C-alpha cells in the first residue's frame, strides 16, 4: 500500500469513527460511486477527501476541483494528501492551480504543499511561481520561513537559471543561506545568465 494512502486511511478512519461508509468508500472499485461523493450534498469532509484521493490516484480528472480545494486547506495532512494525489492525477490544469495557490499572499500560510507540488510537477509554471513566492518571503521578520525554504529547495531541484538572482538574495537570510548555496550549486553553470 502506498505510504500516503496508508497515512490517509488511518487518519480518515479515525475521523469517520470506523463507519461502514468509510469501509465502503475504501473498498469500492467503482469510480462513479467515488465521484458521486464529491457532488452529493451533505457528505462529510473525510468522505470527500477519501473519494478525491482515490480518484486522483486512479487518474480520474473528476477529482481535480476537490483536490485543489484540499490542497489549500488549513489542515496540513489534507494538503499533503491532495498534493500527492494531484501529482499522480495527470491533469494539465494542476500546475496552473498550484501556482495560483503558491503565489496567493492571502493564503501564504497554506502555500507549503502547493510549492512542493510545483517542484514535483516540474511544469513551465513551476519556477516562475517559486521565484515570485520566494521574493515575497525575503523581507525581514517574514513568518513563513518553511514556505521560503521549500521555494529555495524547489528552485534547486528545478535548476532553472532564472532563479539565480533570488537565490543569491536568499544567501543574506541565515535560515535560508545553506539551502540557497546548495540550490545555486544545482543550477548548471553553462546555462547561467550573466
XYZ file of C-alpha atoms in Angstrom:
194
model
C 0.000 0.000 0.000
C 1.224 3.484 -0.925
C 2.581 5.235 2.213
C 0.456 8.331 1.630
C -2.656 6.159 1.184
C -1.848 4.277 4.397
C -1.458 7.540 6.324
C -4.652 8.986 4.834
C -6.562 5.770 5.562
C -5.541 5.780 9.228
C -6.402 9.463 9.666
C -9.761 9.262 7.898
C -10.729 6.008 9.633
C -10.446 7.921 12.922
C -12.393 10.903 11.560
C -15.174 8.624 10.343
C -15.179 6.653 13.618
C -14.641 3.498 11.572
C -18.023 3.774 9.883
C -19.373 1.322 7.336
C -19.485 4.191 4.817
C -15.722 4.623 5.238
C -15.078 0.926 4.625
C -17.319 1.022 1.546
C -15.509 4.026 0.048
C -12.142 2.470 0.772
C -13.087 -0.848 -0.848
C -15.106 0.222 -3.884
C -13.587 -0.057 -7.325
C -16.405 1.942 -8.930
C -15.176 5.390 -9.886
C -18.718 6.628 -10.426
C -19.534 5.833 -6.795
C -16.482 7.800 -5.650
C -17.268 10.709 -7.974
C -20.830 10.871 -6.669
C -19.480 11.530 -3.157
C -17.767 14.671 -4.491
C -21.020 16.216 -5.694
C -23.666 14.804 -3.348
C -24.900 17.259 -0.706
C -24.198 16.652 2.963
C -21.139 14.458 2.550
C -18.625 14.705 5.411
C -15.184 16.104 4.629
C -13.471 12.774 5.308
C -15.659 11.094 2.651
C -14.961 13.787 0.059
C -11.237 13.612 0.782
C -11.100 9.821 0.508
C -13.090 9.819 -2.734
C -10.999 12.606 -4.290
C -7.735 10.971 -3.235
C -8.683 7.575 -4.672
C -9.925 9.111 -7.914
C -6.759 11.203 -8.171
C -4.518 8.168 -7.794
C -6.579 6.433 -10.472
C -6.104 9.361 -12.875
C -9.804 10.265 -12.871
C -9.979 14.007 -13.539
C -13.337 14.349 -11.805
C -11.236 14.652 -8.628
C -9.418 17.785 -9.773
C -11.557 20.536 -8.199
C -11.906 18.729 -4.875
C -8.176 18.034 -4.703
C -7.334 21.687 -5.422
C -9.646 22.788 -2.613
C -7.973 20.291 -0.269
C -4.521 21.479 -1.390
C -5.418 24.860 0.086
C -6.956 23.501 3.305
C -5.919 24.729 6.757
C -5.039 21.161 7.859
C -1.565 20.215 6.632
C -2.283 16.469 6.346
C -5.167 17.203 3.958
C -2.880 19.446 1.884
C -0.189 16.762 1.753
C -2.629 14.073 0.641
C -4.121 16.350 -2.011
C -0.665 17.232 -3.354
C 0.221 13.553 -3.539
C -2.950 12.739 -5.494
C -2.646 15.787 -7.763
C 0.915 14.826 -8.668
C -0.416 11.491 -9.918
C -3.649 12.738 -11.466
C -2.076 13.927 -14.703
C -4.464 16.844 -15.170
C -2.924 19.661 -17.261
C -4.636 22.260 -15.030
C -2.729 21.161 -11.916
C 0.387 23.295 -12.328
C -1.601 26.469 -13.001
C -3.789 25.846 -9.947
C -0.789 25.081 -7.720
C 0.984 28.214 -8.968
C -2.086 30.336 -8.168
C -2.224 28.904 -4.642
C 1.526 29.254 -4.050
C 1.564 32.913 -5.083
C -1.640 33.966 -3.295
C -0.439 36.253 -0.500
C -3.771 35.998 1.288
C -3.235 32.237 1.663
C 0.547 32.114 2.051
C 0.206 30.276 5.373
C -1.040 27.315 3.302
C 1.440 27.601 0.417
C 3.913 24.927 1.556
C 2.256 21.998 -0.214
C 1.480 23.888 -3.435
C 5.174 24.888 -3.549
C 6.272 21.286 -3.069
C 3.769 20.116 -5.682
C 5.143 22.622 -8.198
C 8.607 21.208 -7.593
C 7.344 17.665 -8.206
C 5.488 18.670 -11.369
C 8.455 20.469 -12.997
C 5.942 22.323 -15.160
C 6.574 25.590 -17.057
C 4.683 27.415 -14.279
C 6.843 25.932 -11.511
C 9.981 28.093 -11.480
C 8.219 31.444 -12.039
C 5.761 30.712 -9.205
C 8.517 29.620 -6.818
C 10.614 32.682 -7.701
C 7.655 35.012 -7.051
C 6.783 33.311 -3.776
C 10.392 33.375 -2.564
C 10.846 37.052 -3.488
C 7.903 37.900 -1.235
C 9.368 35.892 1.651
C 12.708 37.719 1.683
C 11.730 40.679 3.839
C 12.807 40.867 7.496
C 10.698 39.001 10.044
C 8.658 37.115 7.450
C 6.806 34.406 9.419
C 6.687 31.898 6.561
C 10.258 30.543 6.587
C 9.112 26.981 5.832
C 7.494 28.236 2.630
C 10.647 30.191 1.744
C 12.841 27.167 2.423
C 10.609 24.957 0.260
C 10.948 27.528 -2.547
C 14.743 27.586 -2.241
C 14.959 23.802 -2.253
C 12.471 23.539 -5.104
C 14.345 26.035 -7.232
C 17.482 23.980 -6.753
C 15.670 20.838 -7.897
C 14.230 22.655 -10.907
C 17.653 24.017 -11.873
C 16.166 26.983 -13.722
C 18.779 29.714 -14.354
C 16.110 32.411 -13.832
C 16.285 31.540 -10.118
C 19.912 32.617 -9.650
C 19.091 36.211 -8.691
C 16.531 35.386 -5.997
C 18.662 32.525 -4.667
C 21.600 34.921 -4.335
C 19.308 37.274 -2.391
C 18.338 34.359 -0.138
C 22.005 33.947 0.831
C 21.605 37.022 3.065
C 18.998 35.216 5.200
C 20.586 32.889 7.790
C 17.634 30.477 7.795
C 17.901 30.082 4.012
C 21.614 30.551 3.275
C 22.736 26.931 3.445
C 19.879 25.722 1.274
C 20.469 28.599 -1.162
C 24.138 27.582 -1.557
C 23.043 24.014 -2.348
C 20.339 25.242 -4.751
C 22.746 27.520 -6.605
C 25.167 24.629 -6.981
C 22.438 22.600 -8.706
C 21.849 25.170 -11.431
C 24.032 24.220 -14.409
C 26.820 26.729 -14.995
C 26.548 26.606 -18.786
C 23.005 27.957 -18.511
C 23.997 30.858 -16.286
C 22.600 34.154 -17.487
C 25.031 36.936 -16.629
